Tab-separated table of C-alpha atoms and ligand atoms in Angstrom:
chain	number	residue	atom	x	y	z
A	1	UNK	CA	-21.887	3.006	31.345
A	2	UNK	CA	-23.396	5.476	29.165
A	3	UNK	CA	-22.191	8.362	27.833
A	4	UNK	CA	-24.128	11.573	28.330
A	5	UNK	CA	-23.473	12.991	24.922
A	6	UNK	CA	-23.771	10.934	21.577
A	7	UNK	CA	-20.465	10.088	20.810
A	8	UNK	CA	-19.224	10.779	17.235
A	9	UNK	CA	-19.163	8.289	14.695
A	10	UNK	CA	-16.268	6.230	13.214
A	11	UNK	CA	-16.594	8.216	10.058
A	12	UNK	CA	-16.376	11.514	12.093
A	13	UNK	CA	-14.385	11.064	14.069
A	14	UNK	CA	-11.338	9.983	11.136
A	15	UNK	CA	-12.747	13.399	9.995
A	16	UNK	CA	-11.379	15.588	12.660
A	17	UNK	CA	-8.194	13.298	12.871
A	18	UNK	CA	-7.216	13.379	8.939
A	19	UNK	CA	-7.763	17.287	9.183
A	20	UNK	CA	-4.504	17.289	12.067
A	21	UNK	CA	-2.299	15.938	10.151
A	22	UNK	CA	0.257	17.195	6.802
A	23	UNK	CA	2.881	15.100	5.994
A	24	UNK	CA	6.701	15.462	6.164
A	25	UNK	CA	8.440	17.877	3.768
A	26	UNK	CA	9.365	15.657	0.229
A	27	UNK	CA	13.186	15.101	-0.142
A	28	UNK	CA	14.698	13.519	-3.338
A	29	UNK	CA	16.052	10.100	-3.111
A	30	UNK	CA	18.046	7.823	-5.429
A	31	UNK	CA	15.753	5.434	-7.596
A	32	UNK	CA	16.224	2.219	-6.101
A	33	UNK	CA	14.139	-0.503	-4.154
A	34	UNK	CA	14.696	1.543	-1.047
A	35	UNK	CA	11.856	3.816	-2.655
A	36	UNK	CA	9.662	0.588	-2.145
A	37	UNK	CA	5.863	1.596	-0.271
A	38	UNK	CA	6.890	5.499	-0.091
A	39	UNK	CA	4.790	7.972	-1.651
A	40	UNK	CA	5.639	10.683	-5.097
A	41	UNK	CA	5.323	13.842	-3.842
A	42	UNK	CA	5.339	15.346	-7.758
A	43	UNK	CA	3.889	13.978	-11.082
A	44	UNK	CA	5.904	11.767	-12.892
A	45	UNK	CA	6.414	12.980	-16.415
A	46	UNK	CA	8.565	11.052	-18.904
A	47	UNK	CA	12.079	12.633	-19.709
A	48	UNK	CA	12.035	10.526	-22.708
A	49	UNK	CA	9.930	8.675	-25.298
A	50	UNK	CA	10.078	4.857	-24.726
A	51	UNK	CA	10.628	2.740	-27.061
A	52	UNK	CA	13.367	5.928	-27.729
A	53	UNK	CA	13.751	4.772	-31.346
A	54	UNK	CA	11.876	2.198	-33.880
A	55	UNK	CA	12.926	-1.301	-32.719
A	56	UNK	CA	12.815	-4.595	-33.335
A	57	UNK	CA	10.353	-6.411	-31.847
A	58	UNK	CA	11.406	-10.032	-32.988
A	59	UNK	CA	14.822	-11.471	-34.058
A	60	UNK	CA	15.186	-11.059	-37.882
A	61	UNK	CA	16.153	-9.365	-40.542
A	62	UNK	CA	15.279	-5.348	-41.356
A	63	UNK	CA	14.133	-4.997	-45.078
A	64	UNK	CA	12.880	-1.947	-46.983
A	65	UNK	CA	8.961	-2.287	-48.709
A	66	UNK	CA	10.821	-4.426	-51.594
A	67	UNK	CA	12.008	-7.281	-49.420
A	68	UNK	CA	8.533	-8.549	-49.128
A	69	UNK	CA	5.953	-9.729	-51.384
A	70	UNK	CA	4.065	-13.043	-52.931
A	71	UNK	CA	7.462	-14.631	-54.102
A	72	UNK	CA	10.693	-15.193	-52.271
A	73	UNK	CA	13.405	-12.518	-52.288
A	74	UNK	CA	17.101	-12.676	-52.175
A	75	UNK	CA	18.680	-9.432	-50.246
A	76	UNK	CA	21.913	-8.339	-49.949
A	77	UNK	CA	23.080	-8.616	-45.734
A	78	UNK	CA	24.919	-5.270	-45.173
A	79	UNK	CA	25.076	-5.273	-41.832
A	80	UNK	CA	23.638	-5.278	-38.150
A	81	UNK	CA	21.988	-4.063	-35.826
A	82	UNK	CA	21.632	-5.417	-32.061
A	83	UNK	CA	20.349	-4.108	-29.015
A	84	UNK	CA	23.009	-0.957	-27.542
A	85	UNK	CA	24.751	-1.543	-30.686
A	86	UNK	CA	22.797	-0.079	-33.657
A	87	UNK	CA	23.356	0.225	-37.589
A	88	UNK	CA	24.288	3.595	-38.380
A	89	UNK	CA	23.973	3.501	-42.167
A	90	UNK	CA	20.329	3.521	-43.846
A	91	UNK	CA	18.779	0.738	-46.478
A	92	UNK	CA	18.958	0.825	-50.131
A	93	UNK	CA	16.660	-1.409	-52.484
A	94	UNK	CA	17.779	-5.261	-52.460
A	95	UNK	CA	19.284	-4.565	-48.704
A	96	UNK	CA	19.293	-6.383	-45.694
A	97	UNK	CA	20.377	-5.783	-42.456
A	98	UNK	CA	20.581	-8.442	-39.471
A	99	UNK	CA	18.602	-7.655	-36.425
A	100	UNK	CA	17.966	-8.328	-33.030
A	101	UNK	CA	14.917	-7.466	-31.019
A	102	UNK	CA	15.454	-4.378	-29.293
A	103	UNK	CA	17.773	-2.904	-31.569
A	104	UNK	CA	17.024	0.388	-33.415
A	105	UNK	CA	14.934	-0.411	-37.049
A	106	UNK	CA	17.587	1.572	-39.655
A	107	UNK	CA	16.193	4.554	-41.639
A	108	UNK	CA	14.318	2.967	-45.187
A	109	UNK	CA	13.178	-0.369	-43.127
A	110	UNK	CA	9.525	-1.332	-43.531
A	111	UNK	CA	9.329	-5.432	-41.754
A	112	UNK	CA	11.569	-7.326	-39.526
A	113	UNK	CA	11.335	-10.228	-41.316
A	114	UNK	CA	11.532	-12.887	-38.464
A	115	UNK	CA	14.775	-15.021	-38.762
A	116	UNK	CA	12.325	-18.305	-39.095
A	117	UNK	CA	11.326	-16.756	-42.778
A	118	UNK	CA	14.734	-16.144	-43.904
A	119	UNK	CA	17.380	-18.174	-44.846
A	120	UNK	CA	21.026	-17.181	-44.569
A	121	UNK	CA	23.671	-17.834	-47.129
A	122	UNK	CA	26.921	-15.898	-46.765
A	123	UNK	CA	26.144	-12.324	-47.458
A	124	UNK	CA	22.675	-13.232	-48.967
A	125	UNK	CA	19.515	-13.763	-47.604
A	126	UNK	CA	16.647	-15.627	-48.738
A	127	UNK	CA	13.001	-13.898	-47.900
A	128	UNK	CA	10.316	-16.413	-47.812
A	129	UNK	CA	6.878	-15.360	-49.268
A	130	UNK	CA	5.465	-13.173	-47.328
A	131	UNK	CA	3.022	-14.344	-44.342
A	132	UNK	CA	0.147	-11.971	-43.143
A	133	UNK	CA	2.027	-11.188	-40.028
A	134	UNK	CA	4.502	-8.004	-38.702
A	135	UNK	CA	6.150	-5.722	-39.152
A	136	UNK	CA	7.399	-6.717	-35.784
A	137	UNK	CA	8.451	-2.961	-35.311
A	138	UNK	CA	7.678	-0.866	-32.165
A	139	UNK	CA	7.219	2.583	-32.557
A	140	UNK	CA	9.104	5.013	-31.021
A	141	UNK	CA	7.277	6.049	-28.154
A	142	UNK	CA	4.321	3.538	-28.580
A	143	UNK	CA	4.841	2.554	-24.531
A	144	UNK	CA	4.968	6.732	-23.720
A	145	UNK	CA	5.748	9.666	-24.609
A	146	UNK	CA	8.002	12.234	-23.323
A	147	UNK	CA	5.906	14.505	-21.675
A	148	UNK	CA	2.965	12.050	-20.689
A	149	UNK	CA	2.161	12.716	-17.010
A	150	UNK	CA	2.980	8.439	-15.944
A	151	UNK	CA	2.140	8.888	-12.163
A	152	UNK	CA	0.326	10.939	-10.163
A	153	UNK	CA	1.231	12.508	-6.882
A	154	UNK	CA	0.820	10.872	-4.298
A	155	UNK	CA	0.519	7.216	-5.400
A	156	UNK	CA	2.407	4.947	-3.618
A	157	UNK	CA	5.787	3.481	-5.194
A	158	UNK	CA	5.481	-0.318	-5.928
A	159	UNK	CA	7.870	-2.621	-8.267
A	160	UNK	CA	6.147	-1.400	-11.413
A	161	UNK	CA	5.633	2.053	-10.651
A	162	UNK	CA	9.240	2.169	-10.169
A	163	UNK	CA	10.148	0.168	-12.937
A	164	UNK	CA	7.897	2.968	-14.892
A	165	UNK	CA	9.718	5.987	-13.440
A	166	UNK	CA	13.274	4.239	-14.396
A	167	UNK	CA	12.437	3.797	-17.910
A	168	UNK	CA	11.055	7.271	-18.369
A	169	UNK	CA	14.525	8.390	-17.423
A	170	UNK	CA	14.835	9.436	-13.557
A	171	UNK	CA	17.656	8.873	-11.918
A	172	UNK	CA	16.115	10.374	-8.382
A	173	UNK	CA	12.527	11.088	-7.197
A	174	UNK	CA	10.873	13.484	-4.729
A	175	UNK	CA	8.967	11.450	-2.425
A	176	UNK	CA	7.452	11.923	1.088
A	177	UNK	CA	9.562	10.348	3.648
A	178	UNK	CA	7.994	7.719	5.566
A	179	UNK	CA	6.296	9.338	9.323
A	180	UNK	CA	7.802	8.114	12.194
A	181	UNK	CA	5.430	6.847	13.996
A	182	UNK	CA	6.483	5.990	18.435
A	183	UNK	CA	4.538	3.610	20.161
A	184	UNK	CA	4.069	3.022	23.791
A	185	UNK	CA	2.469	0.781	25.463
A	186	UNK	CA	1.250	1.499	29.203
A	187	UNK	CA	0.458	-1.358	31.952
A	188	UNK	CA	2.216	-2.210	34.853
A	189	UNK	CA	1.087	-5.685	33.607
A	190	UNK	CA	3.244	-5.415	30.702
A	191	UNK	CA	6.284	-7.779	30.143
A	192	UNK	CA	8.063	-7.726	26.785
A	193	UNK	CA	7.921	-10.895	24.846
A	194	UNK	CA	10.113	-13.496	26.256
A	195	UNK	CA	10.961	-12.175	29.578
A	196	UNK	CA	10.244	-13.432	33.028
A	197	UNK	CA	7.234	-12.213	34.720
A	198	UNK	CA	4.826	-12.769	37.472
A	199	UNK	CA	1.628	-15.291	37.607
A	200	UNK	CA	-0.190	-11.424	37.301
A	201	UNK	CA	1.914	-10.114	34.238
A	202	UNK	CA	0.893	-10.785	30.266
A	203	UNK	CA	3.428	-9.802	27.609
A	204	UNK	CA	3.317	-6.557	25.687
A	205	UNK	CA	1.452	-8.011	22.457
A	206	UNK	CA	0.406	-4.888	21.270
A	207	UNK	CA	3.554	-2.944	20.812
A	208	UNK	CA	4.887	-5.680	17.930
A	209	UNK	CA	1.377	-6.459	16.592
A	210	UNK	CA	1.049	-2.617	15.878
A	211	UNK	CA	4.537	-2.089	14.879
A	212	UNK	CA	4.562	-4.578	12.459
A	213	UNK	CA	1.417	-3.782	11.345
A	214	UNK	CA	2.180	0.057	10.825
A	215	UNK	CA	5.448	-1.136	8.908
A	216	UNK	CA	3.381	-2.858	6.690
A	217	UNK	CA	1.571	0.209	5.729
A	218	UNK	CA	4.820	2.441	5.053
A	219	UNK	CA	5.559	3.612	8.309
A	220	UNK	CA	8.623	3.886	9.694
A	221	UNK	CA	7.915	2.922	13.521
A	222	UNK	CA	10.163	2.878	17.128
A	223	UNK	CA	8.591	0.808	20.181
A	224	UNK	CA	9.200	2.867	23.660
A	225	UNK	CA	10.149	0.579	26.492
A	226	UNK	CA	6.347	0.446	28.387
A	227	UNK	CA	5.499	2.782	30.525
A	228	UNK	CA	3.820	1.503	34.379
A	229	UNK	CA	0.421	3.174	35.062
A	230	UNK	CA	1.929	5.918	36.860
A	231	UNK	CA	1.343	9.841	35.035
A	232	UNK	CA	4.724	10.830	35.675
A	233	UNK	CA	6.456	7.817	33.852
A	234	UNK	CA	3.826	7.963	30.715
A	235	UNK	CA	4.992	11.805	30.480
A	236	UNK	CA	8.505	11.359	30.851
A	237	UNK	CA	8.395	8.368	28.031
A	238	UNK	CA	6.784	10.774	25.214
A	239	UNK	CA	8.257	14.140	26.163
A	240	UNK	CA	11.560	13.671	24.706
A	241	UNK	CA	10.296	10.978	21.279
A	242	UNK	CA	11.345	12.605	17.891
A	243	UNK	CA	7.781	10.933	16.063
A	244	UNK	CA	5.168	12.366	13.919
A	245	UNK	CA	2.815	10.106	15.384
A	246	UNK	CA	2.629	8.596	19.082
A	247	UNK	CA	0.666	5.732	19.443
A	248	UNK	CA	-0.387	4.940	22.651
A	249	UNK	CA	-1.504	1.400	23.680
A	250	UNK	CA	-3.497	0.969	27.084
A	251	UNK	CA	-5.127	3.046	29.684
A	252	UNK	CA	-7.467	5.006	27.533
A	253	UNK	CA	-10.654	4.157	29.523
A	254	UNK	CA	-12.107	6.329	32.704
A	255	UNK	CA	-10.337	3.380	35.207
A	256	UNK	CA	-8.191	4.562	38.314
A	257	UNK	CA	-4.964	3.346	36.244
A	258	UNK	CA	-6.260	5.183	32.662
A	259	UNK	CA	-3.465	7.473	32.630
A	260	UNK	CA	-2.417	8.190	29.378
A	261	UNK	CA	-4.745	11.321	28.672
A	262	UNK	CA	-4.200	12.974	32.064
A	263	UNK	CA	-0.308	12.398	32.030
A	264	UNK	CA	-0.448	14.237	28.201
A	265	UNK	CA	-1.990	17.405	29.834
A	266	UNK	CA	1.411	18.370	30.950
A	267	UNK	CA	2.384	17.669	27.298
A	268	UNK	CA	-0.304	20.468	26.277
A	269	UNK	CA	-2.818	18.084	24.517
A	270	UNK	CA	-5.262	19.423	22.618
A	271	UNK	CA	-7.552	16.576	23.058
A	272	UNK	CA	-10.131	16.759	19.550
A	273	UNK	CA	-11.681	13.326	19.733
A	274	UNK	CA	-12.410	11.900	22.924
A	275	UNK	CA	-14.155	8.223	22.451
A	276	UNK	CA	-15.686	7.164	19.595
A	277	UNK	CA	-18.718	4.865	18.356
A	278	UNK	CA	-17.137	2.002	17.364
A	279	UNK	CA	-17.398	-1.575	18.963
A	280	UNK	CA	-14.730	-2.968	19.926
A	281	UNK	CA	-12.603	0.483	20.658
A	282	UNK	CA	-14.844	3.184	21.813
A	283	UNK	CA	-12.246	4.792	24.478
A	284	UNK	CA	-9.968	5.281	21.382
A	285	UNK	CA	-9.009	9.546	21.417
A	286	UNK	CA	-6.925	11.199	19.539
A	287	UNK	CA	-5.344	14.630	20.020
A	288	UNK	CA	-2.384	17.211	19.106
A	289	UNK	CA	0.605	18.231	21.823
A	290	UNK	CA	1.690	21.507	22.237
A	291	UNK	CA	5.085	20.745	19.980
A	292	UNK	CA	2.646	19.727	16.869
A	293	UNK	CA	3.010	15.628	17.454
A	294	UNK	CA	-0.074	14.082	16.970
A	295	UNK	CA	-1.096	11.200	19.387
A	296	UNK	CA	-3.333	8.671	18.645
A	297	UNK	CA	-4.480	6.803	22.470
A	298	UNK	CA	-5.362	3.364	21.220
A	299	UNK	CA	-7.297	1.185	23.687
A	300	UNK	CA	-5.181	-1.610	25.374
A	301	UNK	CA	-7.641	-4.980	24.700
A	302	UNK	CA	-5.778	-6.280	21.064
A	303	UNK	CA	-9.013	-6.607	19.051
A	304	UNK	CA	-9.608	-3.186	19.896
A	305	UNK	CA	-6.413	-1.713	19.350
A	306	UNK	CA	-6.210	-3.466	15.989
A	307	UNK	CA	-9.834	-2.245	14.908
A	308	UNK	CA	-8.841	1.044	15.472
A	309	UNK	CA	-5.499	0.598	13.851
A	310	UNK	CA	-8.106	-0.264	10.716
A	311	UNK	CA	-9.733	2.506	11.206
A	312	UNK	CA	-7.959	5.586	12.244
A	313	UNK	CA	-4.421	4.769	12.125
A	314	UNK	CA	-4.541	3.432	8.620
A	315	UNK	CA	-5.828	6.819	7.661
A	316	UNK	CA	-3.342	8.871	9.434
A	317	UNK	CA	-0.417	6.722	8.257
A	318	UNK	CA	-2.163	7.823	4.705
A	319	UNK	CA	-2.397	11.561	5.510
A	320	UNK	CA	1.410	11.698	6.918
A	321	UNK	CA	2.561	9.840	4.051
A	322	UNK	CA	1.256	11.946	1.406
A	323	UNK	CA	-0.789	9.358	-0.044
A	324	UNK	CA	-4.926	9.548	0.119
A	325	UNK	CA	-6.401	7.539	3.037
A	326	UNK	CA	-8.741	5.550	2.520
A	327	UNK	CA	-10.711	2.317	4.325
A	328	UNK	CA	-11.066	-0.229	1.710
A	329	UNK	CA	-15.160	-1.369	2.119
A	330	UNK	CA	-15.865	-4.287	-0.066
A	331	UNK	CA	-19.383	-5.680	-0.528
A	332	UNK	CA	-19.543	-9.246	0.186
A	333	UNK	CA	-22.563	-12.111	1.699
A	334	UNK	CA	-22.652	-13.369	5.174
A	335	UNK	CA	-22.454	-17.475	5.831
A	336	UNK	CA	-24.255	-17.026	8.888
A	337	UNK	CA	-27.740	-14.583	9.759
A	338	UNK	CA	-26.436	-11.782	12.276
A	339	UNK	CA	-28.395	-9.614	15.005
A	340	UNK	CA	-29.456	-6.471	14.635
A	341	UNK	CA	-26.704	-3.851	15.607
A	342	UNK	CA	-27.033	-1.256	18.755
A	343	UNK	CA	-26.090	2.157	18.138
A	344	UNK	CA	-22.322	1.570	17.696
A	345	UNK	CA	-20.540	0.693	14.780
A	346	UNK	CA	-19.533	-2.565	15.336
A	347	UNK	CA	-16.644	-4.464	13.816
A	348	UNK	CA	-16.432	-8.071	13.804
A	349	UNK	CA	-13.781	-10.423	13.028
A	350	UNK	CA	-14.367	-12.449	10.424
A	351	UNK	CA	-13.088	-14.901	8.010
A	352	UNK	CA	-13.152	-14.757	4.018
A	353	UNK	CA	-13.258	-16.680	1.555
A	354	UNK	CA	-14.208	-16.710	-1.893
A	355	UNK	CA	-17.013	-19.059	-3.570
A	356	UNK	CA	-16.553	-21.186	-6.828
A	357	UNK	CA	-17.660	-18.344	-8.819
A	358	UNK	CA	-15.294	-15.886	-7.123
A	359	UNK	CA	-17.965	-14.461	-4.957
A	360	UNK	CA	-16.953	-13.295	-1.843
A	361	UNK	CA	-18.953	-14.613	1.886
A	362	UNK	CA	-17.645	-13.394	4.971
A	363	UNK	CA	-18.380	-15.801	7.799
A	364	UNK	CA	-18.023	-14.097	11.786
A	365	UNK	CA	-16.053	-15.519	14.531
A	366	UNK	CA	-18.122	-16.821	17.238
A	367	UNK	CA	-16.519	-15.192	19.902
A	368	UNK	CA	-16.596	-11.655	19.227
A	369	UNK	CA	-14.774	-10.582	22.437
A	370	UNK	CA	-12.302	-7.928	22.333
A	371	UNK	CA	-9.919	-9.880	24.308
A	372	UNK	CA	-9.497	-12.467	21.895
A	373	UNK	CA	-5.821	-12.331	19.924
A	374	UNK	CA	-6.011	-15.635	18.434
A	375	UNK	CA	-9.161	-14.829	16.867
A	376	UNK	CA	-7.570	-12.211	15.327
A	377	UNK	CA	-4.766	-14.101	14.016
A	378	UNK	CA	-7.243	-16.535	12.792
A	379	UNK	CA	-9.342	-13.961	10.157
A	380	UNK	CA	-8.566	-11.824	7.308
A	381	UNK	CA	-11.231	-9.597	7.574
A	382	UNK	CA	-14.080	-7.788	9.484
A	383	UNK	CA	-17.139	-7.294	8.771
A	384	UNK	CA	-18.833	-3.557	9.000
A	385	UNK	CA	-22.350	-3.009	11.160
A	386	UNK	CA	-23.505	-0.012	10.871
A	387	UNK	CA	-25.032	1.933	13.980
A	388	UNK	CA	-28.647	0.456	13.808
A	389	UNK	CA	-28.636	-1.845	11.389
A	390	UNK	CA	-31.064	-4.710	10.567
A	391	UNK	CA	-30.514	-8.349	11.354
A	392	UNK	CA	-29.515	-10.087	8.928
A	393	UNK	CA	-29.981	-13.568	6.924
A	394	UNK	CA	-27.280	-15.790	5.705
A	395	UNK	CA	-27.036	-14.370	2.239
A	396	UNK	CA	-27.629	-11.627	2.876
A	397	UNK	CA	-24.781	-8.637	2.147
A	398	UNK	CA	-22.484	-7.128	4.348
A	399	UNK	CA	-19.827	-4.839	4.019
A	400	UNK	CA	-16.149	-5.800	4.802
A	401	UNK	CA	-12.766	-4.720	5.181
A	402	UNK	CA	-10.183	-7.460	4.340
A	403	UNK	CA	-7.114	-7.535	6.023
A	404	UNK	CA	-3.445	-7.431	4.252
A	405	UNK	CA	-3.006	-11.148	5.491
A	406	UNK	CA	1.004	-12.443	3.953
B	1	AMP	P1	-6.409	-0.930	29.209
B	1	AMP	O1	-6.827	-0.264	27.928
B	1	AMP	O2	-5.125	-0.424	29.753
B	1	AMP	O3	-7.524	-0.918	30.202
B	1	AMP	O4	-6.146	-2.431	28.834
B	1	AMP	C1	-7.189	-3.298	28.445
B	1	AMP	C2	-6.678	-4.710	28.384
B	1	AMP	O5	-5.692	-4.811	27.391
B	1	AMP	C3	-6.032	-5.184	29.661
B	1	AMP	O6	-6.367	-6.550	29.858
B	1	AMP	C4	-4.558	-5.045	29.385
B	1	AMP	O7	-3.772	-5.926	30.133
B	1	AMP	C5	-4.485	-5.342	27.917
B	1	AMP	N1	-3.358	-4.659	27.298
B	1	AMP	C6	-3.057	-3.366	27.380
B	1	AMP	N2	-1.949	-3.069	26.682
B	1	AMP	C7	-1.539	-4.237	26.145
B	1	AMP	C8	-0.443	-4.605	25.325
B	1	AMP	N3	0.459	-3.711	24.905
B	1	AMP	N4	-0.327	-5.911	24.971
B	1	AMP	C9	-1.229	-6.819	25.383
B	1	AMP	N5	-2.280	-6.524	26.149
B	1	AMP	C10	-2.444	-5.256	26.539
B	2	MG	MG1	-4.052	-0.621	31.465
C-alpha cells in the first residue's frame, strides 16, 4: 500500500514528538542508591573543598623541612594524628608526629615520611636519608573545590556521580522524578504469559519486553491488563491511567481491528505524527490527549515495537526525565555486502562484535522479518539504512545503534 503523502522521516518525526513533552516537576530526595538512573534537575556545586584539610596520603610520619635531608635524622614523636582523629598542636624543629593516611597534615609539616623510612624507638624516630619521593601530602581541595560546578543538570545519577555529590557535602538532591510511563497492549489474541489459551491465541510478549526495557532506561512503568480489539474497551483502559506516557502496543495499522487511534478520539487526541518512514514500524503515531498525557501507538509485530522503542520512546523517556535524548549512532563495518535501501529508513537487526584490534563489524540477521522475537533476543544491535542508500560491500561502513544487552 502506498501512502499518498511522503511520510516524515524517523528524524522528524522524534522532532515533533520531543517538542510534546516537559518533564515532571523536580522534588528533593535523600542521597541514597534509590537516586540510582534519575536525573539532577540543578548543578551540583561543592559545599565543601575535598580533601577538606592537608592529609596524609601514605602511612608515616609528619616532619617539618628539617626532618629530611642527605643523612639520617632522629625526631622527637609528639604525637598523632589518624584519620577523624587529628593532632591539634603544630610542629616545632626536631618534631615528629605519627600519621595515618587520611588524617589532617599538622600546621609546620613539610613530608610524610612513609613508615618504611623510619624507624621507631620509644619516643624517637629514626629518618632514613631522604629518597626522591613525596611529600605524600594531598592538598586541601586538590580533588575540588567548594564552589566548582561537579555536575551538570540534567545528567543522569550513576554510582560515581553519586559518590561525587556525597563527598561534596549533600545530604539531599533535586532530581526529576522518574515518568510513569502505562502500557497497553491491544489484541483479542493476547494471553498473558503463562496462562491458558486457545490454538488461535499468542501471549502478550510485548507488554514485558517493553516494560522491562523502559525500566532499564529510568522509567518507572505499569502494564494495563490488554485490551480486546473492541474501541470501547481500549477507551475505557486509558481514560482513567495516572501516566505521563501511554504506550500502546497493537492495532496501529489501517486493519478492521486497528483500533487504538479511533478509540483515543473520544480521549481528545491530538494526533501530530501519524506513520512514519521507518522499516520495520511505519504505522508507529504518536499524539497528545485532551488531559496533556502523551501517547505513543507502537505497532504490535515485536521487532517493530522494539525499533521504535529505539527510536522514539528512548527519546521521550529522555525528554520526561529531564535528561537530553539522544540515539547513540556508532560507526562501525559490515561482515556481509547489503542491498541498496528503498525510501524508508530501515533498521536491521544485527549482531556485534568487536575485531582483534577493537574494531567494531556489525554482521545482519538473515531473516529480517518483523515478526521475528528470537532474532531479536539473539543481537545487540541494529544497523541504520538510510532512505536511499547505496548497496553496500562487506567492509564497507555502516552506522549502528548497539543495544544495552546485560
Ligand atoms: P497489530 O499491530 O495489532 O496488527 O499486530 C501485529 C502483530 O503483532 C500481530 O501478529 C499481533 O498478534 C502481534 N502482537 C500485537 N501485540 C502483541 C503483543 N503485545 N505481544 C506479542 N505480539 C503482539
Ligand atoms: Mg492487533
Amino acid at each position: 500500500m502506498t501512502d499518498r503523502l511522503p511520510l516524515p522521516s524517523v528524524d522528524a518525526a522524534r522532532a515533533i514528538m520531543l517538542a510534546a513533552v516537559v518533564p515532571r516537576h523536580p522534588v528533593t530526595a535523600p542521597l541514597d542508591a534509590q537516586l540510582l538512573g534519575q536525573v539532577l534537575a540543578r548543578d551540583l556545586v561543592a559545599l565543601r573543598d575535598q580533601p577538606p584539610f592537608f592529609s596524609a596520603a601514605m602511612d608515616g610520619y609528619a616532619v617539618g623541612a628539617d626532618g629530611l635531608g642527605e643523612t639520617a635524622k632522629i625526631l622527637t614523636v609528639i604525637g598523632e594524628s589518624a584519620a577523624g582523629q587529628g593532632f591539634s598542636h603544630g610542629l616545632g624543629p626536631g618534631e615528629a608526629v605519627r600519621i595515618f593516611t587520611g588524617a589532617p597534615v599538622p600546621e609546620g609539616a613539610a613530608f610524610v615520611v612513609p613508615q618504611e623510612n623510619a624507624t621507631r624507638r620509644g619516643d624517637q624516630v629514626d629518618i632514613h636519608p631522604r629518597d626522591q619521593s613525596g611529600p605524600y601530602i594531598r592538598a586541601q581541595g586538590s580533588d575540588f573545590r567548594a564552589g566548582d560546578t561537579l555536575l551538570a543538570r540534567g545528567v543522569r545519577l550513576d554510582p560515581w556521580r553519586l559518590g561525587l555529590a556525597a563527598a561534596s557535602g549533600w545530604g539531599g538532591l533535586e532530581v526529576y522524578p522518574p515518568p510513569r510511563i502505562a502500557i497497553l497492549s491491544t489484541g483479542a489474541e493476547l494471553v498473558p504469559p503463562g496462562a491458558s489459551l486457545r490454538p488461535d491465541q499468542i501471549f502478550d510478549s510485548g507488554s514485558v519486553a517493553l516494560s522491562a526495557w523502559a525500566r532499564q532506561k529510568g522509567a518507572e512503568t505499569q502494564v494495563l491488563t490488554p485490551a480486546t480489539d473492541d474501541a470501547r474497551a481500549i477507551r475505557d483502559a486509558v481514560a482513567p491511567v495516572v501516566a505521563d506516557l501511554i504506550v500502546t502496543i497493537g492495532g496501529a495499522s489501517v486493519g478492521d481491528h486497528d483500533l487504538v487511534k479511533p478509540a483515543m478520539k473520544d480521549l481528545g487526541l491530538d494526533l501530530r505524527v501519524d506513520k512514519v518512514a521507518v522499516r520495520p514500524g511505519k504505522p508507529v503515531w504518536f499524539g497528545r490527549l485532551a488531559d496533556g498525557r502523551s501517547i505513543l501507538g507502537l505497532p504490535g509485530n515485536p521487532a517493530s515495537a522494539l525499533v521504535c522503542a529505539e527510536l522514539f520512546l528512548h527519546p521521550l523517556i529522555a525528554a520526561l526525565s529531564g535528561a537530553t535524548p539522544e540515539v547513540r549512532i556508532l560507526p562501525a563495518r559490515t561482515t556481509q555486502p547489503l542491498s541498496a535501501n528503498g525510501a524508508r529508513e530501515h533498521w536491521m537487526r544485527a549482531t556485534l562484535r568487536a575485531d582483534d584490534q577493537g574494531k567494531p563489524w556489525a554482521t545482519p540477521m538473515s531473516d529480517q522479518d518483523s515478526s521475528l522475537l528470537n532474532v531479536f533476543a539473539q543481537s545487540n544491535g541494529l544497523i541504520r539504512r538510510l532512505p536511499g542508500a547505496a548497496a553496500c560491500a562487506t567492509g564497507d561502513p555502516v552506522e549502528i545503534l548497539p543495544l544495552d544487552r546485560m
